[in-house]
Structure formats: C-alpha cells, structure tokens
Coordinates of C-alpha atoms in Angstrom, one line a residue:
M1 CA 145.5 51.9 32.2
P2 CA 144.1 53.3 29.1
A3 CA 144.7 51.5 25.8
T4 CA 143.6 51.6 22.1
V5 CA 141.1 49.0 20.5
K6 CA 141.4 48.9 17.0
V7 CA 138.6 47.3 14.6
K8 CA 138.5 46.4 11.1
I9 CA 135.2 45.3 9.4
C10 CA 136.1 42.9 6.5
E11 CA 133.0 41.4 5.1
A12 CA 129.6 39.7 5.4
R13 CA 128.0 36.7 4.0
H14 CA 124.6 35.4 3.6
L15 CA 122.8 38.5 4.4
P16 CA 119.0 38.5 4.0
V17 CA 117.1 40.2 1.3
M18 CA 116.2 43.7 2.1
D19 CA 115.2 45.3 -1.0
R20 CA 112.4 43.4 -2.4
S21 CA 112.2 45.0 -5.6
G22 CA 115.8 44.0 -6.6
E23 CA 116.3 41.1 -4.3
T24 CA 119.5 42.8 -2.7
T25 CA 120.7 44.6 0.2
D26 CA 122.7 47.8 0.5
A27 CA 124.7 46.9 3.8
F28 CA 126.7 49.1 6.1
V29 CA 128.1 48.5 9.5
E30 CA 128.0 50.9 12.5
V31 CA 130.7 50.1 15.1
R32 CA 130.2 51.2 18.8
L33 CA 132.4 50.9 21.8
A34 CA 131.5 53.1 24.8
N35 CA 130.5 56.6 23.5
N36 CA 132.5 56.2 20.2
V37 CA 130.7 55.4 16.9
F38 CA 132.0 54.7 13.4
K39 CA 130.5 53.6 10.1
T40 CA 131.6 51.7 7.2
E41 CA 130.7 52.6 3.8
V42 CA 127.6 51.2 2.1
C43 CA 128.3 48.2 -0.1
R44 CA 125.4 48.4 -2.5
K45 CA 123.3 45.5 -4.0
S46 CA 125.0 42.6 -2.4
L47 CA 124.0 39.6 -0.1
D48 CA 127.9 39.1 0.4
P49 CA 129.3 42.7 0.7
R50 CA 132.9 43.2 1.3
W51 CA 134.3 46.5 3.0
D52 CA 137.9 45.8 4.1
S53 CA 137.3 49.1 6.1
D54 CA 140.2 51.1 7.6
W55 CA 141.0 50.5 11.3
F56 CA 138.5 52.2 13.7
K57 CA 140.5 53.4 16.6
F58 CA 138.9 53.4 20.2
E59 CA 140.5 55.0 23.2
V60 CA 139.3 53.2 26.4
N61 CA 140.3 52.9 30.1
D62 CA 140.3 49.8 32.3
V63 CA 136.7 50.1 33.3
E64 CA 135.3 50.6 29.7
L65 CA 137.4 47.6 28.5
Q66 CA 135.9 45.3 31.2
E67 CA 132.2 46.4 31.2
E68 CA 131.4 47.7 27.6
P69 CA 131.1 45.2 25.1
L70 CA 132.3 45.9 21.4
Q71 CA 128.9 46.6 19.2
M72 CA 128.5 46.1 15.5
R73 CA 125.3 46.7 14.1
V74 CA 124.6 45.8 10.5
M75 CA 122.1 48.1 8.5
D76 CA 120.5 48.2 5.3
Y77 CA 120.8 51.8 3.9
D78 CA 117.6 53.5 2.5
T79 CA 117.6 57.0 0.9
Y80 CA 114.3 58.2 1.7
S81 CA 113.6 56.4 5.1
S82 CA 115.2 55.2 8.0
H83 CA 117.7 52.5 7.7
D84 CA 116.5 49.0 8.3
A85 CA 118.1 46.9 11.3
I86 CA 119.7 43.5 10.0
G87 CA 121.2 42.5 13.0
K88 CA 123.8 43.0 15.7
V89 CA 127.2 41.3 16.9
Y90 CA 128.6 41.8 20.3
V91 CA 132.4 41.1 21.2
D92 CA 133.4 40.7 25.0
L93 CA 137.0 42.3 25.1
T94 CA 137.7 40.9 28.6
N95 CA 139.3 37.7 27.2
M96 CA 141.9 39.9 25.4
L97 CA 143.0 41.4 28.8
V98 CA 144.0 38.1 30.6
S99 CA 145.6 36.3 27.8
E100 CA 149.4 36.5 27.5
N101 CA 149.5 36.4 23.7
R102 CA 146.0 36.9 22.4
S103 CA 146.1 40.8 21.5
T104 CA 144.5 40.1 18.1
Y105 CA 141.2 38.5 17.4
A106 CA 139.9 37.8 13.7
G107 CA 137.1 35.6 12.6
W108 CA 133.3 35.2 11.5
L109 CA 130.6 36.0 14.1
P110 CA 127.0 35.4 13.8
I111 CA 124.7 38.4 12.9
Y112 CA 121.8 38.1 15.5
D113 CA 118.3 39.8 15.4
T114 CA 116.3 39.6 18.6
L115 CA 113.1 39.1 16.7
L116 CA 114.2 37.0 13.6
G117 CA 117.3 35.3 14.9
I118 CA 120.4 34.5 12.9
R119 CA 120.7 36.6 9.8
G120 CA 124.1 36.0 8.4
Q121 CA 127.8 36.3 9.5
L122 CA 130.2 39.1 10.0
K123 CA 134.0 38.9 9.5
I124 CA 136.0 41.2 11.7
E125 CA 139.4 42.0 13.0
V126 CA 140.2 43.3 16.5
R127 CA 143.5 44.2 17.9
L128 CA 144.2 45.5 21.6
V129 CA 147.1 47.9 21.5
P130 CA 148.4 48.9 25.3
F131 CA 150.6 52.1 26.0
C132 CA 153.3 50.1 27.4
V133 CA 155.5 47.0 26.4
D134 CA 154.1 44.9 29.1
M135 CA 150.4 46.0 29.8
R136 CA 150.1 43.7 32.6
T137 CA 152.3 45.8 34.8
L138 CA 149.9 48.8 34.5
W139 CA 146.4 47.0 34.3
H140 CA 144.4 47.4 37.4
L141 CA 144.7 44.1 39.4
S142 CA 141.1 43.1 38.8
N143 CA 141.8 42.8 34.8
S144 CA 144.1 39.9 35.5
I145 CA 141.5 37.8 37.5
L146 CA 140.7 34.3 35.6
F147 CA 137.2 33.3 35.5
F148 CA 136.0 29.6 34.9
S149 CA 132.4 28.8 34.9
S150 CA 133.3 25.1 35.3
A151 CA 133.4 23.7 38.9
L152 CA 136.4 21.5 37.6
F153 CA 139.7 23.1 37.3
P154 CA 141.2 23.4 33.6
S155 CA 143.9 21.4 32.8
G156 CA 147.2 23.3 32.7
F157 CA 146.6 25.0 36.0
R158 CA 147.0 23.8 39.7
V159 CA 145.5 25.3 42.8
K160 CA 148.0 26.5 45.5
R161 CA 145.1 27.7 47.8
I162 CA 141.3 27.7 48.1
I163 CA 140.2 30.9 49.5
G164 CA 136.3 30.7 49.8
L165 CA 133.2 32.0 48.3
V166 CA 132.8 35.5 46.9
D167 CA 129.7 36.9 45.6
H168 CA 128.2 40.4 44.3
T169 CA 124.7 41.9 43.6
L170 CA 123.6 44.8 41.3
V171 CA 120.3 46.4 40.7
A172 CA 119.5 48.1 37.4
D173 CA 116.4 49.6 35.8
D174 CA 114.5 47.4 33.4
P175 CA 114.5 48.9 29.9
E176 CA 111.1 47.5 29.3
H177 CA 109.4 49.7 32.0
Q178 CA 111.1 52.9 30.9
W179 CA 109.2 55.7 29.6
M180 CA 111.1 55.5 26.2
D181 CA 109.5 51.9 25.9
K182 CA 106.1 53.5 24.8
I183 CA 107.7 55.0 21.9
R184 CA 110.6 52.7 20.5
T185 CA 110.1 49.5 18.6
P186 CA 110.1 46.0 20.3
R187 CA 113.5 45.2 18.7
S188 CA 114.9 48.4 20.1
T189 CA 113.6 47.2 23.6
N190 CA 115.1 43.9 23.3
E191 CA 118.6 45.2 22.3
A192 CA 118.5 47.7 25.1
R193 CA 117.9 44.8 27.5
Q194 CA 120.5 42.5 25.8
F195 CA 123.1 45.4 26.1
L196 CA 122.0 45.7 29.9
F197 CA 122.7 42.3 30.6
M198 CA 126.0 42.3 28.9
R199 CA 127.4 45.4 30.5
M200 CA 126.1 44.6 34.1
S201 CA 127.8 41.0 33.5
G202 CA 130.9 42.7 33.0
E203 CA 130.7 44.9 36.0
L204 CA 129.9 41.8 37.9
R205 CA 133.0 40.5 37.1
R206 CA 134.9 43.5 37.7
K207 CA 133.5 43.8 41.4
I208 CA 134.0 40.1 41.9
G209 CA 137.6 40.7 40.6
N210 CA 138.3 43.6 43.0
K211 CA 137.2 41.3 46.0
V212 CA 139.4 38.4 45.0
V213 CA 142.5 40.9 44.5
E214 CA 141.9 41.9 48.3
F215 CA 141.6 38.4 49.3
G216 CA 145.0 37.7 47.8
G217 CA 143.5 35.3 44.9
N218 CA 144.0 35.3 41.2
A219 CA 141.2 33.3 39.9
V220 CA 137.5 32.4 40.3
V221 CA 136.1 28.9 39.5
A222 CA 132.4 27.8 39.4
L223 CA 131.4 31.3 38.6
R224 CA 127.4 31.5 38.3
Q225 CA 125.7 34.6 37.1
R226 CA 121.9 35.0 37.7
I227 CA 119.2 37.6 36.8
D228 CA 116.1 38.1 38.6
L229 CA 113.4 40.2 36.8
G230 CA 111.4 42.0 38.9
H231 CA 108.2 44.3 38.3
M232 CA 110.3 47.5 37.6
G233 CA 113.9 46.4 38.0
V234 CA 116.7 43.7 37.2
I235 CA 118.7 42.0 39.8
F236 CA 121.8 40.6 38.9
R237 CA 123.9 38.2 41.1
A238 CA 127.1 36.4 40.8
V239 CA 128.8 34.0 43.0
G240 CA 132.0 31.7 42.7
T241 CA 135.0 30.4 44.6
A242 CA 138.2 32.6 44.9
V243 CA 141.3 30.6 44.5
V244 CA 145.1 30.9 43.9
V245 CA 146.3 29.1 40.9
E246 CA 149.5 28.7 38.9
K247 CA 150.2 27.3 35.5
L248 CA 152.0 24.1 35.0
G249 CA 153.9 24.8 31.8
S250 CA 157.0 26.1 33.6
D251 CA 157.4 22.8 35.5
L252 CA 156.8 20.5 32.6
A253 CA 159.6 18.9 30.5
P254 CA 159.9 19.5 26.6
N255 CA 157.0 17.7 24.8
Q256 CA 155.5 16.5 28.1
D257 CA 151.7 16.8 28.2
V258 CA 150.1 18.9 30.9
N259 CA 147.9 15.8 32.1
D260 CA 151.0 13.6 32.5
P261 CA 150.6 11.8 35.6
V262 CA 154.3 12.4 36.4
A263 CA 154.4 16.1 35.6
S264 CA 155.4 18.0 38.7
G265 CA 153.9 15.3 40.9
M266 CA 150.3 16.1 39.4
I267 CA 147.7 13.7 37.8
S268 CA 145.1 14.8 35.5
P269 CA 141.7 16.2 37.0
G270 CA 139.7 13.0 36.0
K271 CA 142.0 10.8 38.1
R272 CA 142.0 12.6 41.4
K273 CA 140.4 11.5 44.4
V274 CA 138.9 13.6 47.1
S275 CA 140.3 12.7 50.5
T276 CA 138.7 14.8 53.3
L277 CA 136.7 17.8 53.8
E278 CA 139.0 20.3 55.7
T279 CA 138.4 23.8 56.4
V280 CA 140.8 26.3 54.9
P281 CA 141.7 29.0 57.5
G282 CA 141.0 32.5 56.7
S283 CA 138.2 32.2 54.1
P284 CA 136.5 35.5 54.1
V285 CA 132.9 34.8 53.9
D286 CA 130.7 36.3 56.4
G287 CA 133.6 36.2 58.9
A288 CA 133.4 32.3 59.1
S289 CA 135.5 29.6 57.2
V290 CA 134.4 27.9 54.2
P291 CA 134.5 24.2 54.0
A292 CA 136.9 23.2 51.1
A293 CA 137.7 19.7 49.9
K294 CA 141.7 18.9 49.8
V295 CA 142.8 16.6 47.1
E296 CA 145.1 13.9 47.7
D297 CA 147.6 13.0 44.8
S298 CA 148.8 9.4 45.3
H299 CA 151.3 9.8 42.4
S300 CA 153.1 12.7 44.1
A301 CA 156.9 12.8 43.5
D302 CA 157.8 13.8 47.0
G303 CA 154.9 11.7 48.6
E304 CA 153.3 14.8 50.2
R305 CA 149.8 15.9 49.9
S306 CA 148.8 19.1 48.4
P307 CA 145.6 20.8 47.9
T308 CA 146.1 21.0 44.1
N309 CA 142.7 20.0 42.5
M310 CA 139.2 19.0 43.6
S311 CA 136.3 17.5 41.7
E312 CA 133.5 19.9 43.0
I313 CA 133.9 23.3 44.5
G314 CA 131.3 26.3 44.9
K315 CA 128.5 23.8 45.0
M316 CA 125.4 25.6 46.7
D317 CA 121.9 26.6 45.9
F318 CA 122.0 30.2 45.5
E319 CA 118.8 32.2 45.4
R320 CA 116.1 29.7 44.1
S321 CA 113.8 32.9 43.2
A322 CA 116.4 33.6 40.1
K323 CA 114.4 33.3 36.7
F324 CA 117.1 32.2 34.6
Y325 CA 120.5 32.0 34.0
L326 CA 123.4 33.8 32.1
G327 CA 126.3 31.6 30.3
N328 CA 125.4 28.1 31.4
S329 CA 127.7 25.7 29.7
Q330 CA 127.2 21.9 29.4
E331 CA 129.8 19.8 31.0
S332 CA 131.7 17.3 29.1
D333 CA 131.1 13.3 29.7
Q334 CA 134.3 13.3 31.8
Q335 CA 133.3 16.0 34.0
A336 CA 129.8 14.5 34.3
L337 CA 131.4 11.2 35.3
V338 CA 133.5 12.8 37.9
R339 CA 130.6 14.6 39.3
R340 CA 128.4 11.5 39.6
N341 CA 131.4 9.5 41.3
F342 CA 131.8 12.3 43.7
H343 CA 128.2 12.5 44.9
S344 CA 128.0 8.7 45.1

C-alpha cells in the first residue's frame, strides 16, 4: 500500500569549517528517498545552521519503504565550484512499519563521512502518513514481520510456535569494480557501496519476511546478515529462525511487570530452563524437521508445559567464508550468562 513520508530538516550542530578564509560553512541539506530529491535553503556562515524547512513529501510504495533508506547529504555551498560534501545520514524506515504507535520520529543523528568519520549532528523529523486509518490492514504481510537479531526472545513477547530456519541469498555488482569507479572519487565509491549494503539488507529482510508469511509465522529471531566480497560481486546472506509470537500486554494485570513470574504463567527469560530438545513437526527447512528446544515453565499457572521461550535458537555455523558481518550487536551481561549456563 502506498504512503507518504514527510521529512523536515530542523538544524545541525558542530559542523566542520569548510571555508578556510572565513572559518565558516555555508551548509544545505539534500534529502533523497527512492528517485525523489529535495533541497533546503543555504544557511550561510554558520557552524550551527538552523533551517526549519518545510515538510518534504515523498510518495512511496511498500517495496520502497522496506528497501530504500532515507538519505540526507549535508553539503557546503560553493558559488564558482562544485559543492563540497560534509557527510551523510541514513534512516531505515522499516521500524516505522511494524510499530503500532511510532509513526513519527524526531531526534539528532550523526553526520558521517566515509573518509573523515563523524562531522557533526543533524536534527530531523520524519512522519509516516498512510492512505487509510489502519494501515496494517492494507500493508503487504511481509511489512508486519518482526525481526530480532538477538538469539534470546525480548521481554514482552512469548512464543507460541517455533517453525524453523529461514534463509535467503542475493548477489549484486560491487560498485568498486564498475566502470564509473575510474572517474569518481573514493568518497563517492564508498558511499555507493554503503548505500548498496543498506538497500540489499532491506531486500533481504523483505524476502525473508515473505518466506515467514508463507510458513505461517510473524517474527524472525537470531537474524544474521553476512556479506561476502568477491572479485567482481558482493554476496548477501541472511539466516534466522521463524517463529510465531504474541505480546504479553493484553494478559497482564494493571501495573504488572512483563517479567513478573506470575504474569500469565510466564517467568522472565533469564529464569527459564531448557528441558529437552524436541522436533517441531512441519518445520520447512530443506524438507526436513529442525530440532528446536522446548522450554519448561515450572511456575505455570495451569501446571502444563508450553514452548514459550528458550535460551538459544538459530545457533549454527553459517558460511565460514563470509568476510564480515552486518549489524552485530553485543549481548547484555544477563544474556551472556544465560548463554554460558546453557552450553555448560
């Protein structure tokens, strides 16, 4: 379903000096989403410029929302020569698709240059305006899939069913080996590769989401994205565990914490114990069932066992030839402790 993305450029701070003669900067911002581009006015002679621009409106569809990042390039205006690049800001809009209440985002974001690092901060506001009252009724189903990079289920959710592993692979041309690389600057090549990584990451999530929908799931946990740089191309791989989850909020009493041991017969993830490894029937991975761990809840209200949570899932050695990872996140001390206890 199409929607409107509104972007407002508010101000910037701590910009570098680009005009050595006056120790100032004439900054403006170029905003791009898909094939549409808008520009702010030039704020002259200021390292902390304020624009408070009008709302830039982008009409986009489902695929563009999932795959295309919002780009903001901060530039220094030059009258008699090409404008100098200060840095760029990327915003992933997919978080606004799955959130029930977060249709507006506002805050300070770092301005990053691929050669010089952080070069100030940019304050923006982003709004997602659907063409209907309840946009979730008309989104493509892959838009509503939840993705979690952690192998531990987040608090506030419980697992009703574990489906199995899902994966997808994409191949793209490396911008560093294109003919245009012979005439463009190293900064432009770096930005082209950076944009490719973000766009392919969004496409991978969309493809994985389509598979999860076909299998009857609504979330992916332990999601891993990896990139393999070849001689002429780039290979993008993603793997995760498809599950069916539901929120605990509707089952909680007023002022009751999500991790309360008596909440709906659930206990917090750090206090669960893995009982036995059992096979979940119908796991669609290469035509075979996938082993999955069921979790025993000794504090269950009805005394019955249910596969509600687990300490580790989706643990596998996936393509040792991968050069590096995308989006690795460090685990908390509690998660690390659970991991050690599980393996011991």
